[in-house]
Amino acid sequence: MPTKSFTLIDNQNNKHYEYPVMEGTRGPSVLDLRTFFKDSGFFTYDPGFTSTASCASKITFIDGEKGELRYRGIPIEELALKHSYLENCYLILTGELPDKAALLDFDLEIRHRAFLHEGLRHLFSVFPDNAHPMATLAAAVTALSTFYDDHEICHDEISYQEMARRIIAKIPTIAAFAYRHSLGIPFIQPDIDLGFTENFLTMMRAYPGGKMHLSAKGHEEIKEVEIRALDTIFTLHADHEQNASTTVVRGVASTGAHPYVAISSGISALWGRAHGGANESVIAQLEYIGSVDKVEAFIEKAKDPNDDFRLMGFGHRVYKNFDPRAKILKNLQDELREELGLDSELMAIARKIEEIAMNDAYFISRNLYPNIDFYTGIILTALQIPKSMFTPIFVIGRTVGWITQWIEFKQDSTSKIARPRQLYTGN
Ligand code: ACO
């Protein structure tokens, strides 16, 4: 037994069971209960995995009490303010920030891999008009696996990296195609001359032929500040340790399915409004509230135990003081207010909600603070991105995290098929 251990006592028969304590490099110690059922005949009960570490991971660390988030050991504040999304992707995938030459290679590889097989392009036409881009995205990513069936089994680091870079590069194209299909407008192919984030904005906004909106002043340009804002949003979403959708991705990985099918499952899990879908719900809720004078009444609804209304964009399972991503976005939103004309009735409503909720005993006592989704919606609206694309934008950012977690799962010799037990209460 290691020096640190835990003894569990069955009070019915005074049997003692001793379990080793595993120490991570950061965060709480973990009680190794892998043999508990074999030893005692008992299962543990932990719905929602609130006390369960489902794996060991070196990718992302969160300290919810301190409001800390790190990718590969580096604080998110440093990564979001000093490094591009592609640098963060490289860091998450490989464990190191790229030097200049490595970044150039990575950037060029992503640009070249952004194109879709023509066969896949036809898939979009089977979906009805107004199909939600999240549904189309999940279906298209599953379909993508049929074009790269060799990725089902990756043999070495080179094949893992090729598989990962391919999906990171193609996700923005698929997301933009899903959106344009939902409007019935022609697709815009990726432009190899453009960087990752500008390329995505172009595929969203451009007219057929790839040119931007034309006015008497000439073609409207995508502003540098818009690219930087969206790039930061991608970085802030890039990974978030064992959240609901990542747990789904690892669960699918555990069955041996194709990695892109695992990503597609992650996309479906992310769609729900308790998870990534909250960003869309935040704006829908602000629109529903409609004016600043109605905010107080809605706050009262959110506090009413007999009303299932919740303030969207508030609360988090892990962050109990503040969400560091929300703090960065709040600052970004303040910075962008002038340049992007962010001031709007929606923003005034959001500010009022924040002001009341953050001084209200109900929210304070339950540690309910604005999360990342509370701010993304307002910024994305200012970037001319429609509500239905908010969660696909989350997907674009998160793909690197999901795929890196998939690789880590595959390379961990202790990984097992996900198969929890249950407390049976039926007949
Ligand atoms: N508005 C009002 N009350 C809330 C809210 C909210 N947004 N969130 C939690 N509460 C209350 C609950 O009613 C509960 O109150 P009670 O103790 O009186 O019963 C208490 O706070 C604890 O709530 P739980 O649901 O147990 O907290 P949990 O950690 O399981 O849930 C979650 C976290 C799902 C994020 C929740 O806060 C929520 O639904 N928030 C709104 C949706 C949202 O913004 N989701 C995005 C999360 S961030 C992301 O996934 C990227």
Coordinates of C-alpha atoms and ligand atoms in Angstrom, one line a residue:
M1 CA 0.0 0.0 0.0
P2 CA 1.4 3.5 -0.8
T3 CA 1.9 5.9 2.1
K4 CA -1.5 7.5 1.6
S5 CA -4.5 5.3 1.7
F6 CA -8.1 5.2 2.7
T7 CA -9.9 2.6 4.8
L8 CA -13.6 2.0 4.2
I9 CA -15.4 0.1 6.9
D10 CA -18.6 -2.0 6.4
N11 CA -20.4 -1.2 9.6
Q12 CA -22.6 -4.3 9.2
N13 CA -19.7 -6.7 9.8
N14 CA -16.8 -4.4 10.6
K15 CA -14.9 -5.5 7.5
H16 CA -12.1 -3.1 6.6
Y17 CA -11.2 -2.3 2.9
E18 CA -8.1 -0.3 2.2
Y19 CA -7.6 1.7 -1.0
P20 CA -4.6 3.6 -2.3
V21 CA -4.7 7.3 -2.9
M22 CA -3.5 8.5 -6.3
E23 CA -1.8 11.9 -6.4
G24 CA -2.1 14.1 -9.5
T25 CA 0.2 17.0 -10.2
R26 CA -2.6 19.5 -9.4
G27 CA -6.0 19.2 -7.9
P28 CA -7.6 16.9 -5.4
S29 CA -6.1 13.4 -4.7
V30 CA -8.1 10.5 -6.0
L31 CA -9.2 7.3 -4.2
D32 CA -8.4 4.3 -6.4
L33 CA -11.6 2.2 -6.1
R34 CA -11.1 0.1 -9.2
T35 CA -11.3 -3.2 -7.2
F36 CA -14.0 -2.0 -4.8
F37 CA -16.8 -4.1 -6.2
K38 CA -14.6 -7.2 -6.5
D39 CA -13.4 -6.7 -2.9
S40 CA -16.7 -5.8 -1.2
G41 CA -19.7 -6.7 -3.6
F42 CA -20.8 -3.0 -3.4
F43 CA -21.1 -0.5 -6.2
T44 CA -20.5 3.2 -5.6
Y45 CA -23.4 5.6 -6.4
D46 CA -22.5 9.0 -8.0
P47 CA -25.1 10.2 -10.6
G48 CA -23.6 12.9 -12.8
F49 CA -20.1 11.8 -11.7
T50 CA -19.8 14.7 -9.2
S51 CA -17.1 12.9 -7.2
T52 CA -15.7 10.5 -9.8
A53 CA -12.5 10.9 -11.8
S54 CA -13.2 8.8 -15.0
C55 CA -9.6 8.9 -16.3
A56 CA -6.2 10.4 -15.8
S57 CA -5.4 13.2 -18.1
K58 CA -2.5 15.6 -18.9
I59 CA -4.4 18.0 -21.2
T60 CA -6.5 20.5 -19.2
F61 CA -6.7 21.4 -15.6
I62 CA -9.5 23.3 -13.8
D63 CA -9.7 24.5 -10.3
G64 CA -13.3 25.5 -9.9
E65 CA -12.8 27.2 -6.5
K66 CA -10.0 29.4 -7.7
G67 CA -11.5 30.0 -11.1
E68 CA -8.4 28.5 -12.8
L69 CA -8.2 26.9 -16.2
R70 CA -4.9 25.7 -17.8
Y71 CA -4.2 24.0 -21.1
R72 CA -1.0 21.8 -20.8
G73 CA -0.2 23.7 -17.6
I74 CA -0.4 27.2 -19.0
P75 CA -3.0 29.6 -17.6
I76 CA -5.9 30.4 -20.0
E77 CA -5.4 34.2 -19.5
E78 CA -1.9 33.9 -21.0
L79 CA -3.0 31.6 -23.8
A80 CA -6.1 33.7 -24.8
L81 CA -4.3 37.0 -24.7
K82 CA -0.9 36.2 -26.2
H83 CA -1.5 33.2 -28.5
S84 CA -3.7 32.5 -31.6
Y85 CA -6.2 29.7 -31.7
L86 CA -4.0 27.7 -34.0
E87 CA -1.1 28.0 -31.5
N88 CA -3.5 26.8 -28.8
C89 CA -4.5 23.8 -31.0
Y90 CA -0.9 22.9 -31.5
L91 CA -0.3 23.1 -27.8
I92 CA -3.3 21.0 -26.8
L93 CA -2.5 18.4 -29.5
T94 CA 1.2 18.1 -28.9
G95 CA 1.8 19.4 -25.4
E96 CA 4.1 22.3 -26.6
L97 CA 3.5 25.7 -27.9
P98 CA 4.9 25.8 -31.5
D99 CA 7.9 27.8 -32.5
K100 CA 7.7 30.0 -35.6
A101 CA 8.6 27.2 -38.1
A102 CA 6.3 24.7 -36.5
L103 CA 3.4 27.1 -36.4
L104 CA 3.9 27.9 -40.1
D105 CA 3.9 24.2 -41.0
F106 CA 0.8 23.6 -38.9
D107 CA -1.1 26.6 -40.3
L108 CA -0.3 25.5 -43.9
E109 CA -1.3 22.0 -43.2
I110 CA -4.7 23.1 -41.7
R111 CA -5.3 25.4 -44.7
H112 CA -4.7 22.6 -47.2
R113 CA -6.9 20.1 -45.3
A114 CA -9.9 22.5 -45.1
F115 CA -11.5 21.3 -48.3
L116 CA -14.2 18.7 -48.4
H117 CA -14.6 15.7 -50.7
E118 CA -17.1 16.6 -53.4
G119 CA -19.2 13.5 -52.4
L120 CA -19.6 14.9 -48.9
R121 CA -20.8 18.2 -50.3
H122 CA -23.8 16.4 -51.8
L123 CA -24.9 15.2 -48.4
F124 CA -26.0 18.7 -47.4
S125 CA -28.7 18.7 -50.0
V126 CA -30.7 15.9 -48.4
F127 CA -31.5 18.0 -45.3
P128 CA -34.7 20.2 -45.2
D129 CA -34.5 23.9 -45.4
N130 CA -34.0 25.4 -42.0
A131 CA -32.3 22.3 -40.7
H132 CA -30.5 23.3 -37.5
P133 CA -26.8 23.5 -38.3
M134 CA -25.9 21.4 -35.3
A135 CA -27.9 18.5 -36.6
T136 CA -26.4 18.8 -40.1
L137 CA -22.9 19.2 -38.5
A138 CA -23.3 16.0 -36.5
A139 CA -24.6 14.1 -39.5
A140 CA -21.8 15.4 -41.8
V141 CA -19.1 14.6 -39.3
T142 CA -20.4 11.0 -39.1
A143 CA -20.4 10.9 -42.9
L144 CA -16.8 12.2 -43.0
S145 CA -15.7 8.9 -41.3
T146 CA -16.7 7.0 -44.4
F147 CA -14.2 9.0 -46.5
Y148 CA -11.4 8.3 -44.0
D149 CA -12.1 4.8 -42.8
D150 CA -8.4 4.2 -42.3
H151 CA -8.5 6.5 -39.3
E152 CA -10.6 3.9 -37.4
I153 CA -7.3 2.4 -36.1
C154 CA -4.4 4.8 -35.8
H155 CA -1.1 3.0 -35.4
D156 CA 1.4 5.6 -34.6
E157 CA 1.8 9.3 -33.7
I158 CA 1.9 10.3 -37.4
S159 CA -1.5 8.7 -38.1
Y160 CA -3.0 10.1 -34.9
Q161 CA -1.8 13.6 -35.9
E162 CA -3.0 13.3 -39.5
M163 CA -6.5 12.2 -38.3
A164 CA -6.7 15.0 -35.7
R165 CA -5.5 17.8 -38.1
R166 CA -7.9 16.6 -40.8
I167 CA -10.9 17.0 -38.5
I168 CA -9.7 20.3 -37.0
A169 CA -9.3 21.7 -40.5
K170 CA -12.6 20.5 -42.0
I171 CA -14.9 21.4 -39.1
P172 CA -15.2 25.1 -40.0
T173 CA -16.0 24.2 -43.6
I174 CA -18.6 21.7 -42.6
A175 CA -20.1 24.2 -40.1
A176 CA -20.2 27.0 -42.7
F177 CA -21.8 24.7 -45.3
A178 CA -24.4 23.5 -42.7
Y179 CA -25.3 27.2 -42.1
R180 CA -25.4 28.2 -45.8
H181 CA -27.6 25.1 -46.5
S182 CA -30.0 26.2 -43.8
L183 CA -30.4 29.5 -45.7
G184 CA -30.5 27.9 -49.2
I185 CA -27.5 29.9 -50.3
P186 CA -24.5 28.6 -52.3
F187 CA -21.5 27.3 -50.4
I188 CA -18.2 29.2 -50.3
Q189 CA -15.1 27.1 -50.6
P190 CA -12.2 27.6 -48.2
D191 CA -9.7 30.2 -49.4
I192 CA -6.1 28.9 -49.0
D193 CA -4.8 32.4 -48.7
L194 CA -6.8 33.0 -45.5
G195 CA -5.9 32.0 -41.9
F196 CA -8.2 29.7 -39.9
T197 CA -10.6 32.2 -38.4
E198 CA -10.8 34.7 -41.3
N199 CA -11.5 31.8 -43.6
F200 CA -14.4 30.7 -41.5
L201 CA -15.9 34.2 -41.3
T202 CA -15.5 34.4 -45.1
M203 CA -17.2 31.1 -45.7
M204 CA -20.1 32.4 -43.5
R205 CA -20.4 35.9 -45.0
A206 CA -19.2 36.0 -48.5
Y207 CA -21.4 36.2 -51.6
P208 CA -20.9 33.6 -54.4
G209 CA -17.5 34.2 -55.9
G210 CA -16.1 34.8 -52.4
K211 CA -16.6 38.6 -52.4
M212 CA -18.0 40.5 -49.4
H213 CA -21.1 42.7 -49.3
L214 CA -20.8 45.5 -51.8
S215 CA -21.9 49.1 -50.9
A216 CA -21.2 52.5 -52.4
K217 CA -18.0 52.5 -50.3
G218 CA -16.8 49.2 -52.0
H219 CA -16.6 45.7 -50.6
E220 CA -17.0 45.4 -46.8
E221 CA -13.9 43.9 -45.2
I222 CA -13.7 41.5 -42.3
K223 CA -12.2 43.7 -39.6
E224 CA -9.0 42.6 -37.8
V225 CA -10.8 43.1 -34.5
E226 CA -13.6 40.6 -35.5
I227 CA -11.0 38.0 -36.4
R228 CA -9.2 38.5 -33.1
A229 CA -12.5 38.3 -31.1
L230 CA -13.7 35.1 -32.8
D231 CA -10.2 33.6 -32.5
T232 CA -10.3 34.3 -28.8
I233 CA -13.7 32.6 -28.5
F234 CA -12.3 29.5 -30.3
T235 CA -9.4 29.4 -27.8
L236 CA -11.6 29.8 -24.8
H237 CA -13.7 26.8 -26.0
A238 CA -10.7 24.6 -27.0
D239 CA -10.9 22.1 -24.1
H240 CA -12.5 21.8 -20.7
E241 CA -11.4 18.5 -19.2
Q242 CA -14.1 15.9 -18.5
N243 CA -17.2 17.9 -19.3
A244 CA -20.4 16.2 -20.6
S245 CA -19.5 16.1 -24.3
T246 CA -15.9 15.1 -23.7
T247 CA -17.2 12.3 -21.5
V248 CA -19.4 11.2 -24.4
V249 CA -16.4 11.3 -26.8
R250 CA -14.3 9.2 -24.5
G251 CA -17.3 6.8 -24.0
V252 CA -17.6 6.3 -27.7
A253 CA -13.8 5.9 -28.0
S254 CA -14.0 3.2 -25.4
T255 CA -16.2 1.1 -27.8
G256 CA -13.6 1.2 -30.6
A257 CA -15.8 3.3 -33.0
H258 CA -14.2 5.6 -35.6
P259 CA -12.8 8.9 -34.1
Y260 CA -15.0 11.1 -36.2
V261 CA -18.1 9.2 -35.0
A262 CA -16.9 9.9 -31.5
I263 CA -16.6 13.6 -32.4
S264 CA -20.1 13.5 -34.0
S265 CA -21.5 12.1 -30.7
G266 CA -19.7 14.9 -28.8
I267 CA -21.4 17.4 -31.1
S268 CA -24.8 15.9 -30.3
A269 CA -24.1 16.0 -26.6
L270 CA -22.9 19.6 -26.8
W271 CA -26.1 20.8 -28.4
G272 CA -28.2 20.5 -25.2
R273 CA -29.1 23.8 -23.5
A274 CA -27.5 22.7 -20.2
H275 CA -24.2 22.4 -22.1
G276 CA -23.0 24.2 -25.3
G277 CA -26.6 25.0 -26.4
A278 CA -26.8 27.5 -23.6
N279 CA -25.1 30.2 -25.7
E280 CA -28.0 30.1 -28.1
S281 CA -30.5 30.0 -25.2
V282 CA -28.9 33.1 -23.6
I283 CA -29.7 35.3 -26.6
A284 CA -33.1 33.7 -27.0
Q285 CA -33.8 34.4 -23.4
L286 CA -32.6 38.1 -23.6
E287 CA -34.9 38.5 -26.7
Y288 CA -37.8 36.9 -24.8
I289 CA -37.2 39.2 -21.8
G290 CA -37.4 42.1 -24.3
S291 CA -36.6 45.1 -22.1
V292 CA -34.6 46.2 -19.1
D293 CA -37.7 46.9 -17.0
K294 CA -38.8 43.3 -17.2
V295 CA -35.5 41.9 -15.9
E296 CA -36.5 41.9 -12.2
A297 CA -39.6 39.8 -12.9
F298 CA -37.6 37.2 -14.7
I299 CA -35.0 37.1 -11.9
E300 CA -37.9 36.3 -9.5
K301 CA -39.0 33.5 -11.8
A302 CA -35.5 32.0 -11.9
K303 CA -35.5 32.0 -8.0
D304 CA -38.9 30.4 -7.7
P305 CA -38.5 26.7 -6.7
N306 CA -41.9 26.0 -8.4
D307 CA -40.9 27.5 -11.7
D308 CA -38.4 25.6 -13.9
F309 CA -37.2 28.8 -15.6
R310 CA -33.4 29.2 -15.2
L311 CA -31.2 32.1 -16.1
M312 CA -29.3 30.8 -19.1
G313 CA -25.6 31.5 -18.9
F314 CA -25.5 31.3 -15.1
G315 CA -24.1 28.6 -13.0
H316 CA -21.5 25.9 -13.7
R317 CA -20.9 22.4 -12.3
V318 CA -17.2 23.1 -11.6
Y319 CA -16.7 26.9 -11.4
K320 CA -18.0 28.0 -8.1
N321 CA -16.4 31.5 -7.8
F322 CA -16.1 32.7 -11.4
D323 CA -15.6 31.2 -14.8
P324 CA -12.2 32.5 -16.0
R325 CA -13.3 32.3 -19.6
A326 CA -16.3 34.6 -18.8
K327 CA -13.9 37.1 -17.2
I328 CA -11.8 37.2 -20.4
L329 CA -14.9 37.6 -22.6
K330 CA -16.4 40.3 -20.4
N331 CA -13.2 42.3 -20.8
L332 CA -13.2 41.6 -24.6
Q333 CA -16.8 42.7 -24.8
D334 CA -16.0 46.0 -23.1
E335 CA -13.0 46.5 -25.5
L336 CA -15.1 45.7 -28.5
R337 CA -18.1 47.8 -27.6
E338 CA -17.0 50.8 -29.5
E339 CA -15.4 49.2 -32.6
L340 CA -18.2 46.8 -33.3
G341 CA -21.1 48.9 -32.1
L342 CA -22.0 46.4 -29.4
D343 CA -24.4 48.7 -27.6
S344 CA -27.9 47.3 -27.9
E345 CA -31.1 46.7 -26.0
L346 CA -29.9 43.1 -25.6
M347 CA -26.7 44.2 -24.0
A348 CA -28.5 46.5 -21.6
I349 CA -30.7 43.6 -20.6
A350 CA -27.7 41.4 -20.0
R351 CA -26.0 44.1 -18.0
K352 CA -29.0 44.5 -15.8
I353 CA -29.3 40.7 -15.2
E354 CA -25.7 40.6 -14.3
E355 CA -26.0 43.5 -11.9
I356 CA -29.1 42.1 -10.1
A357 CA -28.1 38.5 -10.0
M358 CA -24.6 39.1 -8.7
N359 CA -25.9 41.0 -5.7
D360 CA -28.8 38.7 -5.0
A361 CA -28.6 36.2 -2.0
Y362 CA -30.2 33.4 -4.1
F363 CA -27.4 33.5 -6.7
I364 CA -24.6 34.3 -4.2
S365 CA -25.5 31.4 -1.8
R366 CA -25.6 28.9 -4.7
N367 CA -22.4 30.2 -6.3
L368 CA -24.2 31.1 -9.5
Y369 CA -22.1 33.4 -11.7
P370 CA -22.2 34.2 -15.4
N371 CA -20.5 31.4 -17.4
I372 CA -18.8 31.7 -20.8
D373 CA -22.1 31.4 -22.6
F374 CA -23.5 34.5 -21.0
Y375 CA -21.0 36.7 -23.0
T376 CA -20.3 34.7 -26.2
G377 CA -23.8 35.3 -27.5
I378 CA -23.5 39.1 -27.3
I379 CA -20.1 39.1 -29.0
L380 CA -21.1 36.7 -31.7
T381 CA -24.2 38.8 -32.5
A382 CA -21.9 41.8 -33.0
L383 CA -19.8 39.6 -35.4
Q384 CA -23.0 39.1 -37.5
I385 CA -23.2 35.5 -36.5
P386 CA -26.8 34.2 -36.2
K387 CA -28.0 32.4 -33.1
S388 CA -28.2 29.0 -34.8
M389 CA -24.4 29.1 -35.4
F390 CA -23.4 29.9 -31.7
T391 CA -23.2 26.2 -30.7
P392 CA -21.4 25.2 -34.0
I393 CA -18.9 27.9 -33.2
F394 CA -18.4 26.2 -29.8
V395 CA -17.9 22.9 -31.8
I396 CA -15.2 24.5 -34.0
G397 CA -13.3 25.6 -30.9
R398 CA -13.8 22.3 -29.0
T399 CA -12.9 19.9 -31.8
V400 CA -9.2 20.0 -30.8
G401 CA -10.0 19.2 -27.2
W402 CA -12.3 16.3 -28.1
I403 CA -9.8 14.7 -30.6
T404 CA -6.9 15.1 -28.2
Q405 CA -8.9 13.5 -25.4
W406 CA -9.8 10.7 -27.9
I407 CA -6.1 10.2 -28.6
E408 CA -5.2 10.2 -24.9
F409 CA -7.8 7.6 -24.2
K410 CA -6.5 5.4 -27.0
Q411 CA -2.9 5.7 -25.8
D412 CA -3.7 5.0 -22.1
S413 CA -3.1 1.3 -21.4
T414 CA -5.5 1.5 -18.4
S415 CA -8.5 2.6 -20.6
K416 CA -11.5 0.4 -20.4
I417 CA -14.9 0.3 -22.1
A418 CA -17.3 2.8 -20.3
R419 CA -19.8 0.6 -18.5
P420 CA -21.1 2.1 -15.2
R421 CA -23.3 0.0 -12.9
Q422 CA -26.7 1.0 -11.4
L423 CA -28.8 0.9 -8.3
Y424 CA -31.8 -1.1 -9.5
T425 CA -35.1 0.1 -8.0
G426 CA -37.7 -1.6 -10.3
N427 CA -39.7 -4.7 -9.8
Ligands
ACO1 N1 -30.8 29.9 -12.8 C1 -31.4 29.8 -11.6 N2 -31.1 28.8 -10.6 C2 -30.1 28.0 -10.9 C3 -29.4 28.1 -12.1 C4 -29.7 29.1 -13.1 N3 -29.1 29.2 -14.2 N4 -28.4 27.1 -12.2 C5 -28.5 26.4 -11.0 N5 -29.6 27.0 -10.3 C6 -30.0 26.5 -8.9 C7 -30.7 25.2 -9.0 O1 -32.1 25.4 -9.1 C8 -30.3 24.6 -7.6 O2 -31.1 25.3 -6.6 P1 -31.6 24.5 -5.3 O3 -30.3 24.2 -4.6 O4 -32.5 25.5 -4.6 O5 -32.3 23.3 -5.8 C9 -28.9 25.1 -7.4 O6 -28.8 26.3 -8.2 C10 -27.9 24.0 -7.9 O7 -28.2 23.7 -9.3 P2 -27.8 22.3 -10.0 O8 -28.7 22.2 -11.2 O9 -27.8 21.2 -9.0 O10 -26.3 22.6 -10.4 P3 -25.4 21.7 -11.4 O11 -24.0 22.0 -11.0 O12 -25.9 20.3 -11.5 O13 -25.7 22.4 -12.8 C11 -25.7 23.8 -14.7 C12 -24.9 23.3 -13.5 C13 -26.3 22.7 -15.5 C14 -24.7 24.6 -15.6 C15 -26.8 24.8 -14.2 O14 -26.2 25.8 -13.4 C16 -27.7 25.4 -15.3 O15 -28.6 24.7 -15.8 N6 -27.3 26.6 -15.8 C17 -28.0 27.2 -16.9 C18 -27.6 26.6 -18.3 C19 -26.2 27.1 -18.7 O16 -25.8 28.2 -18.6 N7 -25.4 26.1 -19.1 C20 -24.0 26.3 -19.6 C21 -23.0 25.7 -18.7 S1 -21.4 26.2 -19.2 C22 -21.1 25.1 -20.5 O17 -21.6 24.0 -20.6 C23 -20.2 25.6 -21.6

